[in-house]
Structure formats: structure tokens, C-alpha cells
Amino acid sequence: MDILKQIAENLRQGNDKKVLELTKQAIKQKIPSKEILDNGLIAGMNVIGEKFKAHEIFLPDVLLAARAMYAGMDELKPILIKERVPTIGKVVIGTVQGDLHDIGKNLVGIMLKGAGFEVIDLGNDVSPERFIEVAKKENARVIGMSALLTTTMLGMKKVIDLLNKQSLSGEIKTIIGGAPVSEEFAREIGADAYGYDSTSAVECVKKLIKIS
Ligand code: B1M
């Protein structure tokens, strides 16, 4: 089996030690880090998502898979960030209130750092007030919000409404992302951009900073 398939398979089994070992091997074999991420780690996590949805596996299995995902991601992080250029703007990121999923948000943070942005990561379960308070204090030009639950995605609108209420939407731009959100939802709630994945998030933030 090719090494990326092995990474995906071991992530699926929640074997963090093996995922770490295989990720190290893949790096040694000079497989591009983006390929290890997309075709190894994320591919494995996608299978977990499908199986969880179909009730074929349960929460503890998902937790183990998340731990294995982090084992690989931590190894890739310095490589993804390596081509860092001088800071081109500050971005505050976080997962919205009530939502504990942070793997995708962390990936977006890693890619933004790699592209030269200064990233202030507020973690998960972030209240609308906190997003804005920190963005104002840090003079951030963009707020990036992640949501993985249909029950929490409306938290993004709360942030945008608060920005409008404080007349800050001209200075602080917003980008949203996460499995349940879409371009259409971004338009509906008045977000400035929608990132489909971590690569498109970087492109969007670059554009937002140019126009803001
Ligand atoms: Co949860 N979970 N989970 N989970 N979980 C989902 C999201 C779910 C779709 C699974 C399913 O049913 N198929 C489902 C949501 C259903 C819905 O809302 N319609 C679900 C559920 C129900 C739950 C619980 C409610 C389960 C329960 O307790 N009964 C619970 C909720 C807890 C809470 O948040 N309050 C829960 C808990 C968990 C764990 C803690 C076990 C774990 C999270 C661990 C962690 O994050 N540290 C977990 C996981 C791992 C998942 C799945 C399997 C994988 C998510 C993931 O990390 N994907 C997920 C299934 C799925 O998404 N298919 C699922 C990999 C990651 C790289 O992708 O996060 O999509 P993603 O990020 C992508 C893009 O979306 C985008 O870029 C990233 C890279 O490409 N992106 C952005 C993300 N944020 C962005 C921001 C941007 C731009 C792009 O700009 C700022």
C-alpha cells in the first residue's frame, strides 16, 4: 500500500504512533507536505466523517482519529510554515461559540502563518464579543471563523452583526469556513469571504487585505 494510503488507514484506526512514524517517513521521502496532508491525513479523516455519520463508528473512535490527525499535523506544521515571508497583516481566528471542532481551523492558521500572516488563534468556543474585542485590541484586519456544526454556524452572523453595529465592518473583514458553511451562506450573513479549504482561505485573506 502506498505510504499516503497507509497514513489514511492508520488515522482511521486511531493509531497516532503509526501516523506519526509514517508522516516522518513520507517527509523523508520528500513527498510534498500538502500532498501528505490532503491525501494522507485529511483523506483518513474524511472516511471517519462518513463512518460516524452512518453510525458505523462512535465518538471515542472519532476522538482517537483526531489525536492521530494531530500527531501527523504537528510533524508537518514546521514544514508548512517554513516558507514564511515577513508578516503581511494580522488575522484573528477561532471556532465559533458552542463548537469544539478545531482541526480545520488549526490547519487554516498554519497555512496563514506559512503565507506570512500574523495569526492570533483564540481557540474554540469563542464568543462573538471576544472575536471583536481581540480584533480591535490587536488591530487585526481580518476575523476568520470556523464552524463544523449546523447548530453553531449562526454564531458567525452574530459576529458580523456586532461588527456592523460598531461600524467596524469597513476596517475588519470577515472570512468563514467549515464543513456546513458555503459561499451562499457567507453571502446571506454578509461575510466578506468564504474559504472552502485552508488553501482557498489564504487566497481569500490576501484579497481581503488588499481591498480593505
Ligand atoms: Co464532530 N461532528 N461532533 N467531532 N466531527 C462532525 C462535524 C459531523 C459532520 C459528523 C457527522 O455526523 N458526519 C457532525 C455534525 C453534524 C451537523 O452539525 N450537521 C458532528 C457532530 C454531530 C459532533 C457532536 C455533536 C457529537 C456528539 O457529541 N454527539 C460533537 C460536538 C461537540 C461540539 O463541538 N460542541 C462532536 C465532537 C467531535 C470530536 C470532539 C470527537 C472531534 C473534534 C476534535 C477536534 O476538532 N479537536 C470531532 C470530529 C473529528 C468530527 C469529524 C469526523 C471531522 C472534522 C474534522 O476535523 N475534519 C466531522 C465530520 C466531517 O467534517 N466530515 C464531525 C478534518 C478537517 C481538516 O476538516 O474541519 O472541515 P474541516 O476543515 C476544512 C474546511 O472545512 C476548511 O478548511 C479545512 C481544511 O480543508 N475550513 C475553513 C475549516 N474552517 C475554516 C475556516 C476558514 C476557511 C476554511 O476561514 C476562517
CSV table of C-alpha atoms and ligand atoms in Angstrom, one decimal:
chain,number,residue,atom,x,y,z
A,1,MET,CA,0.0,0.0,0.0
A,2,ASP,CA,1.4,3.5,-0.8
A,3,ILE,CA,2.5,5.5,2.2
A,4,LEU,CA,-0.2,8.1,2.0
A,5,LYS,CA,-2.9,5.4,1.9
A,6,GLN,CA,-1.2,3.8,5.0
A,7,ILE,CA,-1.3,7.2,6.8
A,8,ALA,CA,-5.1,7.5,6.0
A,9,GLU,CA,-5.7,3.9,7.1
A,10,ASN,CA,-3.8,4.3,10.4
A,11,LEU,CA,-5.5,7.6,11.1
A,12,ARG,CA,-8.8,5.8,10.5
A,13,GLN,CA,-7.8,3.2,13.1
A,14,GLY,CA,-6.8,6.0,15.5
A,15,ASN,CA,-3.2,4.8,15.6
A,16,ASP,CA,-1.4,8.0,16.5
A,17,LYS,CA,2.1,6.5,16.9
A,18,LYS,CA,1.9,4.8,13.5
A,19,VAL,CA,0.6,8.0,11.8
A,20,LEU,CA,3.5,10.0,13.3
A,21,GLU,CA,6.0,7.4,12.2
A,22,LEU,CA,4.6,7.2,8.6
A,23,THR,CA,4.3,11.0,8.4
A,24,LYS,CA,8.0,11.2,9.3
A,25,GLN,CA,8.8,8.6,6.6
A,26,ALA,CA,6.8,10.5,4.0
A,27,ILE,CA,8.6,13.7,4.8
A,28,LYS,CA,11.9,11.8,4.5
A,29,GLN,CA,10.8,10.5,1.1
A,30,LYS,CA,10.3,14.2,0.1
A,31,ILE,CA,6.6,13.8,-0.6
A,32,PRO,CA,5.3,17.4,-0.7
A,33,SER,CA,3.8,18.3,2.7
A,34,LYS,CA,0.5,19.4,1.1
A,35,GLU,CA,0.2,16.0,-0.5
A,36,ILE,CA,0.8,14.3,2.8
A,37,LEU,CA,-1.9,16.5,4.4
A,38,ASP,CA,-4.5,16.1,1.6
A,39,ASN,CA,-4.1,12.5,0.5
A,40,GLY,CA,-3.0,11.1,3.9
A,41,LEU,CA,-4.3,12.9,6.9
A,42,ILE,CA,-7.4,14.6,5.5
A,43,ALA,CA,-8.3,11.6,3.4
A,44,GLY,CA,-8.3,9.4,6.5
A,45,MET,CA,-10.4,12.0,8.4
A,46,ASN,CA,-13.0,12.1,5.6
A,47,VAL,CA,-13.6,8.4,6.0
A,48,ILE,CA,-14.0,8.9,9.7
A,49,GLY,CA,-16.6,11.6,9.0
A,50,GLU,CA,-18.6,9.3,6.7
A,51,LYS,CA,-18.5,6.3,9.1
A,52,PHE,CA,-19.5,8.5,12.0
A,53,LYS,CA,-22.5,9.8,10.0
A,54,ALA,CA,-23.5,6.2,9.1
A,55,HIS,CA,-23.3,5.2,12.8
A,56,GLU,CA,-20.6,2.7,11.9
A,57,ILE,CA,-18.2,4.2,14.5
A,58,PHE,CA,-18.7,6.2,17.6
A,59,LEU,CA,-17.4,9.3,19.4
A,60,PRO,CA,-14.4,7.6,21.1
A,61,ASP,CA,-13.3,6.4,17.6
A,62,VAL,CA,-13.5,10.0,16.3
A,63,LEU,CA,-11.5,11.3,19.3
A,64,LEU,CA,-8.8,8.7,18.6
A,65,ALA,CA,-8.7,9.7,14.9
A,66,ALA,CA,-8.5,13.4,15.9
A,67,ARG,CA,-5.5,12.5,18.2
A,68,ALA,CA,-3.8,10.7,15.3
A,69,MET,CA,-4.6,13.7,12.9
A,70,TYR,CA,-2.8,16.0,15.4
A,71,ALA,CA,0.2,13.6,15.6
A,72,GLY,CA,0.7,14.0,11.8
A,73,MET,CA,-0.2,17.7,11.7
A,74,ASP,CA,2.3,18.6,14.4
A,75,GLU,CA,5.1,17.0,12.3
A,76,LEU,CA,4.0,18.8,9.2
A,77,LYS,CA,3.4,22.2,10.8
A,78,PRO,CA,7.0,23.5,10.7
A,79,ILE,CA,7.3,22.5,7.0
A,80,LEU,CA,4.1,24.1,6.1
A,81,ILE,CA,5.2,27.3,7.9
A,82,LYS,CA,8.8,27.2,6.6
A,83,GLU,CA,8.3,29.4,3.6
A,84,ARG,CA,7.1,32.1,5.8
A,85,VAL,CA,7.7,35.7,4.5
A,86,PRO,CA,7.6,38.8,6.6
A,87,THR,CA,4.2,39.5,8.3
A,88,ILE,CA,1.7,40.9,5.8
A,89,GLY,CA,-1.2,41.5,8.2
A,90,LYS,CA,-2.8,40.3,11.4
A,91,VAL,CA,-5.7,37.8,11.4
A,92,VAL,CA,-7.7,36.7,14.4
A,93,ILE,CA,-9.1,33.2,14.0
A,94,GLY,CA,-11.3,30.9,16.1
A,95,THR,CA,-14.1,28.3,16.1
A,96,VAL,CA,-17.4,29.9,17.0
A,97,GLN,CA,-19.2,29.6,20.3
A,98,GLY,CA,-20.5,26.2,21.3
A,99,ASP,CA,-18.3,24.4,18.7
A,100,LEU,CA,-15.3,22.4,19.8
A,101,HIS,CA,-14.0,21.3,16.4
A,102,ASP,CA,-10.6,22.8,15.8
A,103,ILE,CA,-8.7,20.7,13.4
A,104,GLY,CA,-9.7,22.6,10.3
A,105,LYS,CA,-9.3,25.9,12.0
A,106,ASN,CA,-5.8,25.0,13.1
A,107,LEU,CA,-4.9,24.0,9.5
A,108,VAL,CA,-6.2,27.3,8.3
A,109,GLY,CA,-4.0,29.0,11.0
A,110,ILE,CA,-0.9,27.0,9.9
A,111,MET,CA,-1.4,27.9,6.2
A,112,LEU,CA,-2.0,31.6,7.0
A,113,LYS,CA,1.2,31.7,9.1
A,114,GLY,CA,3.0,29.9,6.2
A,115,ALA,CA,1.8,32.7,3.9
A,116,GLY,CA,3.3,35.4,6.2
A,117,PHE,CA,0.3,36.5,8.2
A,118,GLU,CA,0.4,37.0,12.0
A,119,VAL,CA,-2.2,34.7,13.4
A,120,ILE,CA,-3.9,35.2,16.7
A,121,ASP,CA,-5.7,32.0,17.4
A,122,LEU,CA,-8.5,32.3,20.0
A,123,GLY,CA,-9.1,28.5,20.1
A,124,ASN,CA,-12.6,27.1,20.1
A,125,ASP,CA,-15.9,28.0,21.6
A,126,VAL,CA,-15.2,31.7,21.0
A,127,SER,CA,-17.9,34.2,21.8
A,128,PRO,CA,-18.8,36.9,19.3
A,129,GLU,CA,-17.7,39.6,21.8
A,130,ARG,CA,-14.3,38.0,22.2
A,131,PHE,CA,-13.6,37.9,18.4
A,132,ILE,CA,-14.3,41.6,18.2
A,133,GLU,CA,-12.6,42.6,21.4
A,134,VAL,CA,-9.3,40.9,20.4
A,135,ALA,CA,-9.5,42.1,16.7
A,136,LYS,CA,-9.9,45.7,17.9
A,137,LYS,CA,-7.1,45.4,20.5
A,138,GLU,CA,-4.7,43.8,18.1
A,139,ASN,CA,-5.6,46.0,15.2
A,140,ALA,CA,-6.3,42.9,13.1
A,141,ARG,CA,-7.6,43.4,9.6
A,142,VAL,CA,-9.4,40.1,9.3
A,143,ILE,CA,-11.5,37.9,11.6
A,144,GLY,CA,-11.6,34.2,10.4
A,145,MET,CA,-14.4,32.0,11.8
A,146,SER,CA,-14.7,28.3,11.6
A,147,ALA,CA,-17.9,26.2,12.4
A,148,LEU,CA,-18.4,22.5,12.0
A,149,LEU,CA,-21.9,22.2,13.4
A,150,THR,CA,-25.2,23.3,11.8
A,151,THR,CA,-26.2,24.4,15.3
A,152,THR,CA,-23.3,26.8,15.7
A,153,MET,CA,-22.8,28.3,12.3
A,154,LEU,CA,-25.3,31.1,13.1
A,155,GLY,CA,-22.7,32.3,15.6
A,156,MET,CA,-20.8,33.7,12.6
A,157,LYS,CA,-23.7,36.0,11.8
A,158,LYS,CA,-23.6,37.3,15.4
A,159,VAL,CA,-20.0,38.4,14.9
A,160,ILE,CA,-20.8,40.2,11.6
A,161,ASP,CA,-23.9,41.8,13.1
A,162,LEU,CA,-21.8,43.1,16.0
A,163,LEU,CA,-19.1,44.4,13.7
A,164,ASN,CA,-21.8,46.3,11.7
A,165,LYS,CA,-23.4,47.6,14.9
A,166,GLN,CA,-20.0,49.0,16.0
A,167,SER,CA,-19.4,50.4,12.4
A,168,LEU,CA,-16.3,48.2,12.1
A,169,SER,CA,-17.1,46.2,9.0
A,170,GLY,CA,-15.1,48.6,6.8
A,171,GLU,CA,-11.9,48.1,8.8
A,172,ILE,CA,-12.2,44.5,9.9
A,173,LYS,CA,-13.1,42.0,7.2
A,174,THR,CA,-14.6,38.6,7.8
A,175,ILE,CA,-14.0,35.1,6.3
A,176,ILE,CA,-15.9,32.0,7.3
A,177,GLY,CA,-15.3,28.3,6.6
A,178,GLY,CA,-16.1,24.8,7.8
A,179,ALA,CA,-17.9,21.8,6.5
A,180,PRO,CA,-21.5,23.0,6.9
A,181,VAL,CA,-21.0,26.6,5.6
A,182,SER,CA,-21.0,27.6,1.9
A,183,GLU,CA,-20.5,30.6,-0.4
A,184,GLU,CA,-24.2,31.1,-0.4
A,185,PHE,CA,-24.4,31.1,3.4
A,186,ALA,CA,-21.5,33.6,3.5
A,187,ARG,CA,-23.4,35.9,1.2
A,188,GLU,CA,-26.6,35.5,3.3
A,189,ILE,CA,-25.0,36.5,6.6
A,190,GLY,CA,-22.8,39.3,5.0
A,191,ALA,CA,-19.4,37.7,5.4
A,192,ASP,CA,-16.7,39.2,3.2
A,193,ALA,CA,-15.3,35.8,2.1
A,194,TYR,CA,-15.8,32.0,2.2
A,195,GLY,CA,-12.9,29.7,2.3
A,196,TYR,CA,-13.6,26.2,1.0
A,197,ASP,CA,-10.3,24.8,2.4
A,198,SER,CA,-7.1,26.1,4.0
A,199,THR,CA,-5.5,27.0,0.7
A,200,SER,CA,-8.5,29.0,-0.5
A,201,ALA,CA,-8.7,30.6,2.9
A,202,VAL,CA,-5.2,32.0,2.3
A,203,GLU,CA,-6.1,33.3,-1.1
A,204,CYS,CA,-9.3,35.0,0.2
A,205,VAL,CA,-7.5,36.7,3.1
A,206,LYS,CA,-4.8,38.0,0.7
A,207,LYS,CA,-7.6,39.5,-1.4
A,208,LEU,CA,-9.4,40.9,1.6
A,209,ILE,CA,-6.3,42.6,2.9
A,210,LYS,CA,-5.7,44.3,-0.5
A,211,ILE,CA,-9.2,45.7,-0.7
A,212,SER,CA,-9.6,46.7,3.0
B,1,B1M,CO1,-17.8,16.1,15.3
B,1,B1M,N1,-19.3,16.3,14.0
B,1,B1M,N2,-19.1,16.2,16.8
B,1,B1M,N3,-16.3,15.7,16.5
B,1,B1M,N4,-16.8,15.7,13.7
B,1,B1M,C1,-18.9,16.4,12.6
B,1,B1M,C2,-18.7,17.9,12.2
B,1,B1M,C3,-20.2,15.8,11.9
B,1,B1M,C4,-20.4,16.3,10.5
B,1,B1M,C5,-20.0,14.3,11.9
B,1,B1M,C6,-21.1,13.5,11.2
B,1,B1M,O1,-22.2,13.4,11.7
B,1,B1M,N5,-20.8,13.1,10.0
B,1,B1M,C7,-21.3,16.2,12.9
B,1,B1M,C8,-22.0,17.5,12.6
B,1,B1M,C9,-23.4,17.3,12.1
B,1,B1M,C10,-24.1,18.6,11.9
B,1,B1M,O2,-23.9,19.6,12.5
B,1,B1M,N6,-24.9,18.6,10.9
B,1,B1M,C11,-20.6,16.1,14.2
B,1,B1M,C12,-21.2,16.0,15.5
B,1,B1M,C13,-22.7,15.7,15.5
B,1,B1M,C14,-20.5,16.1,16.7
B,1,B1M,C15,-21.0,16.1,18.1
B,1,B1M,C16,-22.3,16.9,18.4
B,1,B1M,C17,-21.2,14.6,18.5
B,1,B1M,C18,-21.8,14.3,19.9
B,1,B1M,O3,-21.3,14.8,20.9
B,1,B1M,N7,-22.9,13.5,19.8
B,1,B1M,C19,-19.9,16.7,19.0
B,1,B1M,C20,-20.0,18.2,19.1
B,1,B1M,C21,-19.0,18.8,20.1
B,1,B1M,C22,-19.0,20.4,20.0
B,1,B1M,O4,-18.4,20.9,19.1
B,1,B1M,N8,-19.8,21.0,20.8
B,1,B1M,C23,-18.7,16.3,18.1
B,1,B1M,C24,-17.4,16.1,18.6
B,1,B1M,C25,-16.3,15.8,17.8
B,1,B1M,C26,-14.9,15.4,18.4
B,1,B1M,C27,-14.6,16.2,19.7
B,1,B1M,C28,-15.0,13.9,18.8
B,1,B1M,C29,-14.0,15.6,17.2
B,1,B1M,C30,-13.3,17.0,17.1
B,1,B1M,C31,-11.9,17.0,17.6
B,1,B1M,C32,-11.3,18.4,17.3
B,1,B1M,O5,-11.6,19.1,16.4
B,1,B1M,N9,-10.3,18.6,18.1
B,1,B1M,C33,-15.0,15.5,16.0
B,1,B1M,C34,-14.6,15.3,14.6
B,1,B1M,C35,-13.1,15.0,14.4
B,1,B1M,C36,-15.6,15.3,13.6
B,1,B1M,C37,-15.3,15.0,12.1
B,1,B1M,C38,-15.3,13.5,12.0
B,1,B1M,C39,-14.1,15.5,11.4
B,1,B1M,C40,-13.9,17.0,11.5
B,1,B1M,C41,-12.5,17.4,11.0
B,1,B1M,O6,-11.6,17.6,11.8
B,1,B1M,N10,-12.3,17.3,9.7
B,1,B1M,C42,-16.6,15.7,11.4
B,1,B1M,C43,-17.1,15.0,10.1
B,1,B1M,C44,-16.8,15.8,8.9
B,1,B1M,O7,-16.5,17.0,9.0
B,1,B1M,N11,-16.9,15.2,7.8
B,1,B1M,C45,-17.5,15.8,12.6
B,1,B1M,C46,-10.9,17.5,9.1
B,1,B1M,C47,-10.7,19.0,8.9
B,1,B1M,C48,-9.3,19.2,8.2
B,1,B1M,O8,-11.7,19.4,8.0
B,1,B1M,O9,-12.8,20.9,9.8
B,1,B1M,O10,-13.9,20.6,7.6
B,1,B1M,P1,-12.7,20.7,8.4
B,1,B1M,O11,-11.8,21.9,7.8
B,1,B1M,C49,-11.5,22.1,6.5
B,1,B1M,C50,-12.6,23.0,5.7
B,1,B1M,O12,-13.9,22.9,6.2
B,1,B1M,C51,-12.0,24.4,5.8
B,1,B1M,O13,-10.6,24.1,5.7
B,1,B1M,C52,-10.2,22.9,6.4
B,1,B1M,C53,-9.1,22.3,5.7
B,1,B1M,O14,-9.5,21.9,4.4
B,1,B1M,N12,-12.2,25.2,7.0
B,1,B1M,C54,-12.1,26.6,6.8
B,1,B1M,C55,-12.5,25.0,8.2
B,1,B1M,N13,-12.5,26.1,9.0
B,1,B1M,C56,-12.3,27.1,8.1
B,1,B1M,C57,-12.2,28.5,8.3
B,1,B1M,C58,-11.9,29.3,7.2
B,1,B1M,C59,-11.7,28.8,5.9
B,1,B1M,C60,-11.8,27.4,5.7
B,1,B1M,O15,-11.8,30.6,7.3
B,1,B1M,C61,-11.6,31.2,8.6
